[in-house]
Coordinates of C-alpha atoms in Angstrom, one line a residue:
M1 CA 25.6 -3.8 -21.5
E2 CA 23.8 -2.2 -18.6
H3 CA 20.2 -1.0 -19.1
F4 CA 19.1 2.2 -17.5
F5 CA 16.5 5.0 -17.5
V6 CA 16.6 8.4 -16.0
L7 CA 14.5 9.1 -12.9
D8 CA 14.5 12.8 -11.8
G9 CA 17.9 13.2 -13.3
E10 CA 19.5 10.1 -12.0
K11 CA 20.4 6.9 -13.9
I12 CA 18.5 3.9 -12.7
P13 CA 19.7 0.5 -13.8
F14 CA 17.2 -2.2 -14.6
T15 CA 16.9 -5.7 -15.9
P16 CA 14.6 -6.4 -18.8
G17 CA 11.1 -7.2 -17.5
Q18 CA 11.3 -4.9 -14.5
T19 CA 8.8 -2.1 -14.1
I20 CA 9.9 1.4 -13.3
M21 CA 8.7 0.9 -9.7
D22 CA 10.6 -2.3 -9.3
A23 CA 13.8 -0.8 -10.7
A24 CA 13.5 2.4 -8.7
T25 CA 12.8 0.5 -5.4
T26 CA 15.7 -1.8 -6.0
A27 CA 17.9 1.3 -6.5
G28 CA 16.6 2.8 -3.2
K29 CA 14.6 5.5 -4.9
Y30 CA 11.2 6.4 -3.5
I31 CA 8.1 6.6 -5.8
P32 CA 5.0 7.1 -3.6
H33 CA 2.6 4.1 -3.7
L34 CA -0.2 2.5 -1.8
C35 CA -1.5 -0.4 -3.8
Y36 CA 1.9 -1.7 -4.9
K37 CA 3.6 -4.5 -2.9
K38 CA 6.6 -6.5 -4.0
G39 CA 5.7 -10.1 -4.5
L40 CA 2.1 -9.4 -5.5
S41 CA 0.8 -8.7 -9.0
A42 CA 0.8 -5.0 -9.9
H43 CA -2.6 -3.3 -9.8
G44 CA -2.1 0.3 -10.8
S45 CA -5.3 1.5 -9.2
C46 CA -4.3 4.0 -6.5
R47 CA -2.6 6.2 -9.0
M48 CA -0.2 7.4 -6.3
C49 CA 2.8 6.1 -8.3
V50 CA 1.9 7.8 -11.5
V51 CA 5.0 9.4 -13.1
K52 CA 5.4 11.5 -16.2
I53 CA 7.2 10.2 -19.3
N54 CA 7.4 12.3 -22.4
N55 CA 4.5 14.5 -21.2
R56 CA 2.3 11.5 -20.6
H57 CA 1.2 10.0 -17.3
F58 CA 1.9 6.3 -16.5
A59 CA 1.5 4.1 -13.4
S60 CA 5.1 3.2 -12.6
C61 CA 4.1 -0.1 -11.0
T62 CA 2.7 -1.4 -14.3
T63 CA 4.9 0.4 -16.8
K64 CA 8.0 -1.6 -18.0
A65 CA 11.3 0.1 -17.8
A66 CA 13.0 0.8 -21.1
D67 CA 16.3 2.2 -22.1
G68 CA 16.5 6.0 -22.3
L69 CA 13.2 6.8 -20.7
I70 CA 13.1 10.2 -19.0
V71 CA 10.9 9.7 -15.9
R72 CA 9.7 12.6 -13.8
N73 CA 8.6 11.6 -10.3
R74 CA 9.2 14.2 -7.6
T75 CA 8.1 17.4 -9.4
H76 CA 5.7 20.1 -8.1
E77 CA 3.0 19.0 -10.5
M78 CA 3.2 15.3 -9.4
T79 CA 3.3 16.2 -5.7
E80 CA 0.2 18.4 -6.2
G81 CA -1.7 15.6 -7.9
R82 CA -0.7 13.1 -5.3
R83 CA -1.7 15.4 -2.5
T84 CA -5.2 15.9 -4.1
S85 CA -5.6 12.1 -4.4
L86 CA -4.6 11.6 -0.8
Q87 CA -7.1 14.3 0.4
L88 CA -9.9 12.5 -1.5
L89 CA -8.9 9.2 0.1
F90 CA -9.0 10.8 3.6
V91 CA -12.5 12.3 3.2
E92 CA -13.9 9.3 1.4
G93 CA -13.3 7.1 4.4
N94 CA -13.4 7.5 8.2
H95 CA -9.8 8.0 9.3
F96 CA -9.1 9.0 12.9
C97 CA -5.3 9.1 12.9
P98 CA -4.8 10.5 16.5
S99 CA -6.6 7.4 18.0
C100 CA -5.7 4.8 15.4
E101 CA -3.4 2.1 16.6
R102 CA -1.7 2.1 13.2
S103 CA -0.7 5.7 13.6
G104 CA 3.0 5.8 12.9
D105 CA 2.8 2.5 11.1
C106 CA 0.3 3.6 8.4
T107 CA 1.5 4.0 4.9
L108 CA -1.5 6.3 4.0
Q109 CA -0.6 8.6 6.9
A110 CA 3.1 8.5 6.1
T111 CA 2.5 9.3 2.4
A112 CA 0.3 12.2 3.4
Y113 CA 3.1 13.6 5.5
E114 CA 5.5 13.1 2.7
M115 CA 3.3 15.0 0.2
G116 CA 2.9 17.9 2.6
M117 CA -0.8 17.3 3.2
L118 CA -1.9 19.6 6.1
T119 CA -5.6 19.4 5.8
P120 CA -8.2 17.2 4.0
H121 CA -9.3 20.3 2.1
Y122 CA -12.6 18.7 1.0
D123 CA -15.7 18.0 3.0
H124 CA -15.8 14.6 4.7
F125 CA -18.2 12.1 3.4
F126 CA -18.5 10.2 6.8
P127 CA -19.7 7.0 5.1
D128 CA -21.7 4.5 7.2
R129 CA -19.4 1.5 7.2
R130 CA -19.6 -1.5 9.4
V131 CA -17.0 -3.1 11.7
D132 CA -16.8 -6.8 11.3
A133 CA -16.0 -8.3 14.8
S134 CA -17.1 -11.8 13.9
H135 CA -13.6 -13.4 13.8
P136 CA -12.0 -14.6 17.0
D137 CA -8.6 -13.1 16.3
I138 CA -9.1 -10.2 13.9
V139 CA -11.5 -7.2 13.8
L140 CA -12.2 -5.9 10.3
E141 CA -12.3 -2.1 10.5
L142 CA -13.8 -1.2 7.1
N143 CA -14.0 2.5 7.9
R144 CA -10.3 2.7 7.1
C145 CA -10.3 0.7 3.9
I146 CA -8.9 2.6 0.9
Q147 CA -9.7 -0.3 -1.5
C148 CA -6.2 -0.8 -2.6
E149 CA -7.0 -4.5 -3.0
L150 CA -3.7 -5.7 -1.5
C151 CA -5.6 -8.0 0.8
V152 CA -7.6 -9.3 -2.2
R153 CA -4.5 -10.2 -4.1
A154 CA -2.6 -11.5 -1.1
S155 CA -5.5 -13.8 -0.2
R156 CA -5.7 -15.1 -3.8
E157 CA -2.1 -15.2 -4.8
I158 CA -0.3 -16.1 -1.6
D159 CA -2.8 -17.5 0.9
G160 CA -4.6 -19.5 -1.9
K161 CA -8.0 -18.7 -0.3
N162 CA -9.7 -15.8 -2.2
V163 CA -11.4 -14.5 1.0
F164 CA -11.8 -10.9 -0.2
A165 CA -13.1 -9.0 -3.2
L166 CA -14.4 -5.6 -4.2
A167 CA -18.1 -5.3 -4.9
G168 CA -20.0 -2.4 -6.4
R169 CA -18.8 0.5 -8.5
G170 CA -17.9 4.1 -8.0
M171 CA -19.0 5.4 -4.7
A172 CA -20.7 2.1 -3.9
S173 CA -17.5 0.2 -4.2
R174 CA -16.6 -1.7 -1.1
L175 CA -14.5 -4.6 0.3
I176 CA -16.5 -7.7 0.9
V177 CA -15.8 -11.1 2.4
N178 CA -16.5 -14.3 0.4
S179 CA -18.5 -16.2 2.9
E180 CA -22.2 -17.1 2.9
S181 CA -23.0 -14.6 5.6
G182 CA -20.5 -12.0 4.4
L183 CA -18.8 -12.1 7.8
L184 CA -15.1 -12.8 8.3
G185 CA -15.7 -15.2 11.1
D186 CA -17.6 -17.5 8.7
S187 CA -14.8 -17.5 6.1
D188 CA -11.6 -19.7 6.1
F189 CA -9.5 -16.6 6.9
E190 CA -6.8 -17.0 9.6
A191 CA -4.9 -14.3 11.5
T192 CA -1.6 -15.7 10.1
D193 CA -2.7 -15.1 6.5
Y194 CA -0.5 -12.7 4.5
A195 CA -3.7 -10.8 3.7
A196 CA -3.8 -9.6 7.3
R197 CA -0.3 -8.2 7.2
V198 CA -0.2 -6.5 3.8
C199 CA -2.8 -3.9 4.5
P200 CA -1.3 -0.4 4.3
V201 CA -3.8 1.1 6.8
G202 CA -5.6 -0.2 9.8
V203 CA -8.3 -2.4 8.5
F204 CA -7.0 -5.7 10.1
L205 CA -6.8 -5.2 13.8
K206 CA -5.7 -7.9 16.2
R207 CA -7.9 -8.4 19.2
T208 CA -4.9 -8.5 21.4
G209 CA -1.4 -6.9 21.3
N210 CA -2.3 -3.6 19.8
Y211 CA -0.5 -0.4 20.8
G212 CA 2.5 -2.7 21.6
A213 CA 5.0 -0.2 20.0
P214 CA 5.0 3.1 21.8
I215 CA 4.9 6.4 20.0
G216 CA 8.5 7.1 18.9
D217 CA 9.2 3.5 18.1
R218 CA 6.9 3.1 15.1
T219 CA 7.9 2.7 11.5
F220 CA 7.6 6.3 10.4
D221 CA 8.1 8.1 13.7
E222 CA 11.8 9.0 13.2
R223 CA 12.2 9.1 9.4
P224 CA 9.8 9.9 6.6
I225 CA 8.7 7.2 4.3
S226 CA 10.9 8.5 1.5
S227 CA 14.1 8.5 3.4
Q228 CA 13.6 4.8 4.3
A229 CA 13.9 4.0 0.6
A230 CA 16.1 6.8 -0.7
T231 CA 19.1 6.8 1.7
A232 CA 21.8 4.3 2.0
S233 CA 20.5 3.0 5.3
G234 CA 17.0 3.2 3.7
A235 CA 18.2 0.9 1.0
D236 CA 19.2 -1.5 3.7
H237 CA 15.9 -1.1 5.3
A238 CA 14.2 -1.8 2.0
S239 CA 16.3 -4.9 1.6
D240 CA 15.3 -6.0 5.1
V241 CA 11.7 -5.4 4.3
A242 CA 12.0 -7.4 1.1
E243 CA 13.8 -10.2 3.1
D244 CA 11.0 -10.2 5.6
E245 CA 8.5 -10.5 2.9
R246 CA 10.4 -13.3 1.2
R247 CA 10.6 -15.1 4.5
A248 CA 6.9 -14.5 5.2
L249 CA 6.0 -15.8 1.7
G250 CA 8.2 -18.8 2.3
E251 CA 6.6 -19.5 5.7
V252 CA 3.1 -19.2 4.2
A253 CA 4.0 -21.4 1.3
T254 CA 5.3 -24.0 3.7
E255 CA 2.2 -23.8 5.8
L256 CA 0.0 -24.2 2.7
E257 CA 2.1 -27.1 1.5
A258 CA 1.8 -28.8 4.9
A259 CA -2.0 -28.3 4.9
R260 CA -2.4 -30.0 1.6

């Protein structure tokens, strides 16, 4: 017997053990998210994927799907809350979208467009964050970090290195590198690590080959982030992305095995 829950009025099938996010993504439905990535442990920290179930709020990436759940995702209330969270993320860091090489490929930017964010609304903090250019292949642009911890989990769970971590609390929280000097160049990080590819913004910048895709050919230039998950072709795109990720995970696993 098929299991299903209701997401914004539509039946979404699921298999026992799947989260609401996993089932919705498999069905080609878009729930906004920043710190979720298929293949990595769920974190639930960005709160972008929070949905409403029976008048209570839950992170859809950590909440198990169950029969008969009535899940509200794309409502005015949820969009307003997500837009506020996005505005806070933009003013908390230093994001220069017009000049950023990840513009058009940035999940944070694409999600802001999706939520109808037109201005930051709040005063910018302009935090003083360093740029780590110690690595021969990758520049670590910490001004753009949104502390989603995807690179932390990717390094630990896929790369098997544990290069990154978050330190501090509240406003003092920041991404750090686990090396004696605290510099990326003194760690065992490599440009081929999955941690370098999983970042939703522009923290990991290659020293060469940037701006390779012209404006108009970038991931979110033609279609908004939601349509790439919610349309039939979007479902195919999602499958392609999942396949790319599986292939990437397989390649990394092979490399790790060969290195042992």
